[in-house]
């Protein structure tokens, strides 16, 4: 089974790419592919408990939570990027694994396909 | 080992991250606005290529490129030859 990684780097507020990354990832389960999602740079704020795109009429991040649990989708974030964007309280519904920036190269190379979106 | 596609310019933090992540066995292809990286001395152990048409279309000459220039069909050959893709 091929391993795919979708990397979202844009803020979930002002763009819809975090939700799009998850929606695309969930669609892969029907294709015998194993998707994961990595949130980097501005997309790191998606993991904050206090981030609410719905305040601006955008889709809530919580719509992903049920599917993340159902599919067991692995979610990753980078420690240094969480610090850079001052993400304090992580929303546990993402079940995110935090990786160190120094391991990012190895991490990216552990997937067959890495799609930045 | 992996083909890494860079399509945005030198101020883009994600493209900086991709180039920084490249290993010696990797191939980096600069495409669209990613060709601006071809004007710089890149610090990477990977082999770097830029799409010739995208580079020339932005007003540069072949002599300005600090990396190998390739055609779109050569780019397709590179894509097919690599098992992994980061882009």
PDB file of C-alpha atoms in Angstrom:
ATOM      1  CA  UNK A   1       0.000   0.000   0.000  1.00  0.00           C
ATOM      2  CA  UNK A   2       1.413   3.392  -1.019  1.00  0.00           C
ATOM      3  CA  UNK A   3       1.853   5.990   1.696  1.00  0.00           C
ATOM      4  CA  UNK A   4       0.716   9.536   0.926  1.00  0.00           C
ATOM      5  CA  UNK A   5       1.325  12.654   2.927  1.00  0.00           C
ATOM      6  CA  UNK A   6      -0.737  15.790   2.413  1.00  0.00           C
ATOM      7  CA  UNK A   7       1.063  18.856   3.710  1.00  0.00           C
ATOM      8  CA  UNK A   8      -1.081  21.908   4.470  1.00  0.00           C
ATOM      9  CA  UNK A   9       0.860  25.129   4.997  1.00  0.00           C
ATOM     10  CA  UNK A  10      -1.792  27.840   4.705  1.00  0.00           C
ATOM     11  CA  UNK A  11      -3.798  29.201   7.610  1.00  0.00           C
ATOM     12  CA  UNK A  12      -7.205  27.557   8.140  1.00  0.00           C
ATOM     13  CA  UNK A  13      -8.589  31.086   8.532  1.00  0.00           C
ATOM     14  CA  UNK A  14      -8.589  33.015   5.273  1.00  0.00           C
ATOM     15  CA  UNK A  15      -8.184  29.877   3.195  1.00  0.00           C
ATOM     16  CA  UNK A  16      -9.794  26.464   3.219  1.00  0.00           C
ATOM     17  CA  UNK A  17      -6.701  24.381   2.648  1.00  0.00           C
ATOM     18  CA  UNK A  18      -6.514  22.620   5.990  1.00  0.00           C
ATOM     19  CA  UNK A  19     -10.014  21.271   5.518  1.00  0.00           C
ATOM     20  CA  UNK A  20      -9.258  20.500   1.872  1.00  0.00           C
ATOM     21  CA  UNK A  21      -6.161  18.546   2.882  1.00  0.00           C
ATOM     22  CA  UNK A  22      -8.218  16.405   5.243  1.00  0.00           C
ATOM     23  CA  UNK A  23     -11.044  15.964   2.741  1.00  0.00           C
ATOM     24  CA  UNK A  24      -8.576  14.802   0.080  1.00  0.00           C
ATOM     25  CA  UNK A  25      -6.894  12.482   2.581  1.00  0.00           C
ATOM     26  CA  UNK A  26     -10.176  10.845   3.584  1.00  0.00           C
ATOM     27  CA  UNK A  27     -10.980  10.249  -0.082  1.00  0.00           C
ATOM     28  CA  UNK A  28      -7.806   8.154  -0.447  1.00  0.00           C
ATOM     29  CA  UNK A  29      -9.081   5.354   1.786  1.00  0.00           C
ATOM     30  CA  UNK A  30     -11.273   4.110  -1.061  1.00  0.00           C
ATOM     31  CA  UNK A  31      -8.203   3.852  -3.322  1.00  0.00           C
ATOM     32  CA  UNK A  32      -6.134   1.424  -1.244  1.00  0.00           C
ATOM     33  CA  UNK A  33      -3.800   4.218  -0.233  1.00  0.00           C
ATOM     34  CA  UNK A  34      -2.657   5.205   3.244  1.00  0.00           C
ATOM     35  CA  UNK A  35      -2.975   8.962   3.728  1.00  0.00           C
ATOM     36  CA  UNK A  36      -1.584  11.156   6.502  1.00  0.00           C
ATOM     37  CA  UNK A  37      -1.718  14.898   7.036  1.00  0.00           C
ATOM     38  CA  UNK A  38       1.110  17.200   8.109  1.00  0.00           C
ATOM     39  CA  UNK A  39       0.355  20.747   9.230  1.00  0.00           C
ATOM     40  CA  UNK A  40       3.272  23.167   8.905  1.00  0.00           C
ATOM     41  CA  UNK A  41       3.880  26.916   9.063  1.00  0.00           C
ATOM     42  CA  UNK A  42       0.580  28.914   9.270  1.00  0.00           C
ATOM     43  CA  UNK A  43      -1.505  25.733   9.066  1.00  0.00           C
ATOM     44  CA  UNK A  44      -0.130  24.822  12.512  1.00  0.00           C
ATOM     45  CA  UNK A  45      -2.758  27.083  14.084  1.00  0.00           C
ATOM     46  CA  UNK A  46      -5.426  24.588  12.989  1.00  0.00           C
ATOM     47  CA  UNK A  47      -4.374  22.514  15.986  1.00  0.00           C
ATOM     48  CA  UNK A  48      -5.145  25.268  18.472  1.00  0.00           C
ATOM     49  CA  UNK A  49      -8.254  24.732  20.584  1.00  0.00           C
ATOM     50  CA  UNK A  50      -9.073  28.395  20.124  1.00  0.00           C
ATOM     51  CA  UNK A  51      -8.906  28.590  16.316  1.00  0.00           C
ATOM     52  CA  UNK A  52     -12.452  29.098  15.006  1.00  0.00           C
ATOM     53  CA  UNK A  53     -12.706  29.791  11.243  1.00  0.00           C
ATOM     54  CA  UNK A  54     -16.500  29.608  11.648  1.00  0.00           C
ATOM     55  CA  UNK A  55     -16.349  33.064  13.269  1.00  0.00           C
ATOM     56  CA  UNK A  56     -15.721  34.352   9.745  1.00  0.00           C
ATOM     57  CA  UNK A  57     -18.342  32.145   8.146  1.00  0.00           C
ATOM     58  CA  UNK A  58     -15.788  29.515   7.085  1.00  0.00           C
ATOM     59  CA  UNK A  59     -16.060  25.787   7.664  1.00  0.00           C
ATOM     60  CA  UNK A  60     -15.269  24.690  11.223  1.00  0.00           C
ATOM     61  CA  UNK A  61     -12.215  22.491  11.701  1.00  0.00           C
ATOM     62  CA  UNK A  62     -14.299  20.196  13.873  1.00  0.00           C
ATOM     63  CA  UNK A  63     -15.929  18.664  10.787  1.00  0.00           C
ATOM     64  CA  UNK A  64     -12.706  16.661  10.356  1.00  0.00           C
ATOM     65  CA  UNK A  65     -12.601  15.225  13.855  1.00  0.00           C
ATOM     66  CA  UNK A  66     -15.124  12.421  13.394  1.00  0.00           C
ATOM     67  CA  UNK A  67     -13.379  11.159  10.253  1.00  0.00           C
ATOM     68  CA  UNK A  68      -9.924  11.375  11.786  1.00  0.00           C
ATOM     69  CA  UNK A  69     -11.187   9.065  14.521  1.00  0.00           C
ATOM     70  CA  UNK A  70     -13.121   6.740  12.208  1.00  0.00           C
ATOM     71  CA  UNK A  71     -10.265   6.251   9.743  1.00  0.00           C
ATOM     72  CA  UNK A  72      -7.433   6.552  12.246  1.00  0.00           C
ATOM     73  CA  UNK A  73      -5.836   9.207  10.064  1.00  0.00           C
ATOM     74  CA  UNK A  74      -2.406  10.165  11.334  1.00  0.00           C
ATOM     75  CA  UNK A  75      -1.926  13.892  11.842  1.00  0.00           C
ATOM     76  CA  UNK A  76       1.487  15.481  12.326  1.00  0.00           C
ATOM     77  CA  UNK A  77       2.772  18.935  13.197  1.00  0.00           C
ATOM     78  CA  UNK A  78       6.221  20.460  13.607  1.00  0.00           C
ATOM     79  CA  UNK A  79       7.268  21.525  17.097  1.00  0.00           C
ATOM     80  CA  UNK A  80       9.155  24.642  15.927  1.00  0.00           C
ATOM     81  CA  UNK A  81       6.236  25.798  13.761  1.00  0.00           C
ATOM     82  CA  UNK A  82       3.783  25.421  16.651  1.00  0.00           C
ATOM     83  CA  UNK A  83       6.114  27.565  18.717  1.00  0.00           C
ATOM     84  CA  UNK A  84       6.565  30.101  15.902  1.00  0.00           C
ATOM     85  CA  UNK A  85       2.792  30.631  15.679  1.00  0.00           C
ATOM     86  CA  UNK A  86       2.338  30.418  19.471  1.00  0.00           C
ATOM     87  CA  UNK A  87      -0.050  27.512  19.495  1.00  0.00           C
ATOM     88  CA  UNK A  88      -0.539  26.819  23.178  1.00  0.00           C
ATOM     89  CA  UNK A  89      -3.472  24.481  23.745  1.00  0.00           C
ATOM     90  CA  UNK A  90      -3.620  21.644  21.228  1.00  0.00           C
ATOM     91  CA  UNK A  91      -7.043  20.309  20.275  1.00  0.00           C
ATOM     92  CA  UNK A  92      -6.814  16.650  21.249  1.00  0.00           C
ATOM     93  CA  UNK A  93      -9.389  15.666  18.619  1.00  0.00           C
ATOM     94  CA  UNK A  94      -6.630  15.788  16.007  1.00  0.00           C
ATOM     95  CA  UNK A  95      -4.476  13.313  17.942  1.00  0.00           C
ATOM     96  CA  UNK A  96      -1.483  15.045  16.388  1.00  0.00           C
ATOM     97  CA  UNK A  97       2.006  13.647  16.690  1.00  0.00           C
ATOM     98  CA  UNK A  98       4.592  16.385  17.069  1.00  0.00           C
ATOM     99  CA  UNK A  99       7.836  15.986  15.176  1.00  0.00           C
ATOM    100  CA  UNK A 100      11.025  17.992  15.387  1.00  0.00           C
ATOM    101  CA  UNK A 101      12.045  20.141  12.410  1.00  0.00           C
ATOM    102  CA  UNK A 102      15.432  18.436  12.326  1.00  0.00           C
ATOM    103  CA  UNK A 103      13.667  15.144  11.487  1.00  0.00           C
ATOM    104  CA  UNK A 104      11.553  16.643   8.719  1.00  0.00           C
ATOM    105  CA  UNK A 105      13.731  15.475   5.830  1.00  0.00           C
ATOM    106  CA  UNK A 106      13.667  11.840   6.987  1.00  0.00           C
ATOM    107  CA  UNK A 107       9.968  12.134   7.700  1.00  0.00           C
ATOM    108  CA  UNK A 108       9.120  13.424   4.198  1.00  0.00           C
ATOM    109  CA  UNK A 109      11.262  10.743   2.595  1.00  0.00           C
ATOM    110  CA  UNK A 110       9.393   8.004   4.483  1.00  0.00           C
ATOM    111  CA  UNK A 111       6.339   8.553   2.228  1.00  0.00           C
ATOM    112  CA  UNK A 112       5.888   7.496  -1.389  1.00  0.00           C
ATOM    113  CA  UNK A 113       4.155  10.736  -2.336  1.00  0.00           C
ATOM    114  CA  UNK A 114       4.201  14.080  -0.529  1.00  0.00           C
ATOM    115  CA  UNK A 115       1.718  16.660  -1.769  1.00  0.00           C
ATOM    116  CA  UNK A 116       2.024  20.252  -0.564  1.00  0.00           C
ATOM    117  CA  UNK A 117      -1.320  22.034  -0.785  1.00  0.00           C
TER     118      UNK A 117
ATOM    119  CA  UNK B   1      15.484   8.621  -4.555  1.00  0.00           C
ATOM    120  CA  UNK B   2      12.787  11.317  -4.616  1.00  0.00           C
ATOM    121  CA  UNK B   3      11.828  13.930  -7.142  1.00  0.00           C
ATOM    122  CA  UNK B   4      11.221  17.266  -5.432  1.00  0.00           C
ATOM    123  CA  UNK B   5       9.167  19.849  -7.284  1.00  0.00           C
ATOM    124  CA  UNK B   6       9.674  23.547  -6.477  1.00  0.00           C
ATOM    125  CA  UNK B   7       7.137  25.885  -8.076  1.00  0.00           C
ATOM    126  CA  UNK B   8       7.257  29.083  -5.985  1.00  0.00           C
ATOM    127  CA  UNK B   9       9.975  31.712  -5.664  1.00  0.00           C
ATOM    128  CA  UNK B  10      12.804  32.275  -3.256  1.00  0.00           C
ATOM    129  CA  UNK B  11      10.731  34.031  -0.548  1.00  0.00           C
ATOM    130  CA  UNK B  12       8.420  31.068  -0.109  1.00  0.00           C
ATOM    131  CA  UNK B  13       9.129  29.324   3.193  1.00  0.00           C
ATOM    132  CA  UNK B  14       7.677  25.999   2.067  1.00  0.00           C
ATOM    133  CA  UNK B  15       9.993  25.864  -0.947  1.00  0.00           C
ATOM    134  CA  UNK B  16      12.929  26.675   1.346  1.00  0.00           C
ATOM    135  CA  UNK B  17      11.846  23.743   3.500  1.00  0.00           C
ATOM    136  CA  UNK B  18      11.628  21.386   0.507  1.00  0.00           C
ATOM    137  CA  UNK B  19      15.114  22.320  -0.716  1.00  0.00           C
ATOM    138  CA  UNK B  20      16.510  22.011   2.802  1.00  0.00           C
ATOM    139  CA  UNK B  21      14.997  18.533   3.071  1.00  0.00           C
ATOM    140  CA  UNK B  22      16.628  17.242  -0.125  1.00  0.00           C
ATOM    141  CA  UNK B  23      19.146  14.420   0.073  1.00  0.00           C
ATOM    142  CA  UNK B  24      22.083  13.626  -2.196  1.00  0.00           C
ATOM    143  CA  UNK B  25      20.154  10.968  -4.130  1.00  0.00           C
ATOM    144  CA  UNK B  26      17.238  13.325  -4.803  1.00  0.00           C
ATOM    145  CA  UNK B  27      16.511  15.418  -7.869  1.00  0.00           C
ATOM    146  CA  UNK B  28      15.039  18.899  -7.530  1.00  0.00           C
ATOM    147  CA  UNK B  29      13.115  20.354 -10.455  1.00  0.00           C
ATOM    148  CA  UNK B  30      12.437  24.110 -10.517  1.00  0.00           C
ATOM    149  CA  UNK B  31       9.246  24.883 -12.393  1.00  0.00           C
ATOM    150  CA  UNK B  32       7.029  27.965 -12.947  1.00  0.00           C
ATOM    151  CA  UNK B  33       8.152  30.698 -10.452  1.00  0.00           C
ATOM    152  CA  UNK B  34      10.433  28.120  -8.866  1.00  0.00           C
ATOM    153  CA  UNK B  35      12.941  28.918 -11.635  1.00  0.00           C
ATOM    154  CA  UNK B  36      13.975  32.061  -9.712  1.00  0.00           C
ATOM    155  CA  UNK B  37      15.945  29.688  -7.493  1.00  0.00           C
ATOM    156  CA  UNK B  38      18.095  28.929 -10.561  1.00  0.00           C
ATOM    157  CA  UNK B  39      19.662  32.384 -10.227  1.00  0.00           C
ATOM    158  CA  UNK B  40      21.144  31.456  -6.847  1.00  0.00           C
ATOM    159  CA  UNK B  41      23.891  29.146  -5.687  1.00  0.00           C
ATOM    160  CA  UNK B  42      21.763  26.522  -4.006  1.00  0.00           C
ATOM    161  CA  UNK B  43      23.113  24.792  -0.944  1.00  0.00           C
ATOM    162  CA  UNK B  44      21.873  21.286  -1.511  1.00  0.00           C
ATOM    163  CA  UNK B  45      23.493  17.908  -2.138  1.00  0.00           C
ATOM    164  CA  UNK B  46      20.728  17.021  -4.630  1.00  0.00           C
ATOM    165  CA  UNK B  47      20.912  17.440  -8.406  1.00  0.00           C
ATOM    166  CA  UNK B  48      18.966  20.519  -9.472  1.00  0.00           C
ATOM    167  CA  UNK B  49      17.219  21.160 -12.779  1.00  0.00           C
ATOM    168  CA  UNK B  50      15.082  24.051 -14.008  1.00  0.00           C
ATOM    169  CA  UNK B  51      12.495  24.031 -16.779  1.00  0.00           C
ATOM    170  CA  UNK B  52      14.129  25.902 -19.650  1.00  0.00           C
ATOM    171  CA  UNK B  53      10.924  27.407 -21.091  1.00  0.00           C
ATOM    172  CA  UNK B  54       9.848  28.758 -17.688  1.00  0.00           C
ATOM    173  CA  UNK B  55      13.313  30.279 -17.164  1.00  0.00           C
ATOM    174  CA  UNK B  56      13.653  31.921 -20.580  1.00  0.00           C
ATOM    175  CA  UNK B  57      10.031  33.164 -20.462  1.00  0.00           C
ATOM    176  CA  UNK B  58      10.980  35.295 -17.452  1.00  0.00           C
ATOM    177  CA  UNK B  59      13.564  37.234 -19.441  1.00  0.00           C
ATOM    178  CA  UNK B  60      16.699  35.304 -18.523  1.00  0.00           C
ATOM    179  CA  UNK B  61      19.226  33.722 -20.840  1.00  0.00           C
ATOM    180  CA  UNK B  62      20.659  30.237 -20.525  1.00  0.00           C
ATOM    181  CA  UNK B  63      23.928  31.710 -19.216  1.00  0.00           C
ATOM    182  CA  UNK B  64      22.077  33.167 -16.193  1.00  0.00           C
ATOM    183  CA  UNK B  65      21.143  29.701 -14.912  1.00  0.00           C
ATOM    184  CA  UNK B  66      23.259  28.166 -12.183  1.00  0.00           C
ATOM    185  CA  UNK B  67      21.556  24.806 -12.637  1.00  0.00           C
ATOM    186  CA  UNK B  68      20.895  22.461 -15.546  1.00  0.00           C
ATOM    187  CA  UNK B  69      18.081  23.556 -17.833  1.00  0.00           C
ATOM    188  CA  UNK B  70      15.731  20.865 -19.130  1.00  0.00           C
ATOM    189  CA  UNK B  71      12.738  20.665 -21.451  1.00  0.00           C
ATOM    190  CA  UNK B  72       9.262  19.598 -20.352  1.00  0.00           C
ATOM    191  CA  UNK B  73       9.722  16.191 -22.006  1.00  0.00           C
ATOM    192  CA  UNK B  74      12.959  15.664 -20.068  1.00  0.00           C
ATOM    193  CA  UNK B  75      11.035  16.623 -16.943  1.00  0.00           C
ATOM    194  CA  UNK B  76       8.483  13.878 -17.681  1.00  0.00           C
ATOM    195  CA  UNK B  77      11.354  11.380 -18.041  1.00  0.00           C
ATOM    196  CA  UNK B  78      12.669  12.453 -14.624  1.00  0.00           C
ATOM    197  CA  UNK B  79       9.202  12.103 -13.103  1.00  0.00           C
ATOM    198  CA  UNK B  80       8.898   8.581 -14.429  1.00  0.00           C
ATOM    199  CA  UNK B  81      12.355   7.565 -13.260  1.00  0.00           C
ATOM    200  CA  UNK B  82      11.820   8.450  -9.594  1.00  0.00           C
ATOM    201  CA  UNK B  83       9.761   6.278  -7.270  1.00  0.00           C
ATOM    202  CA  UNK B  84       9.044   8.950  -4.689  1.00  0.00           C
ATOM    203  CA  UNK B  85       7.609  12.416  -5.154  1.00  0.00           C
ATOM    204  CA  UNK B  86       7.672  15.497  -2.943  1.00  0.00           C
ATOM    205  CA  UNK B  87       5.958  18.531  -4.355  1.00  0.00           C
TER     206      UNK B  87
END
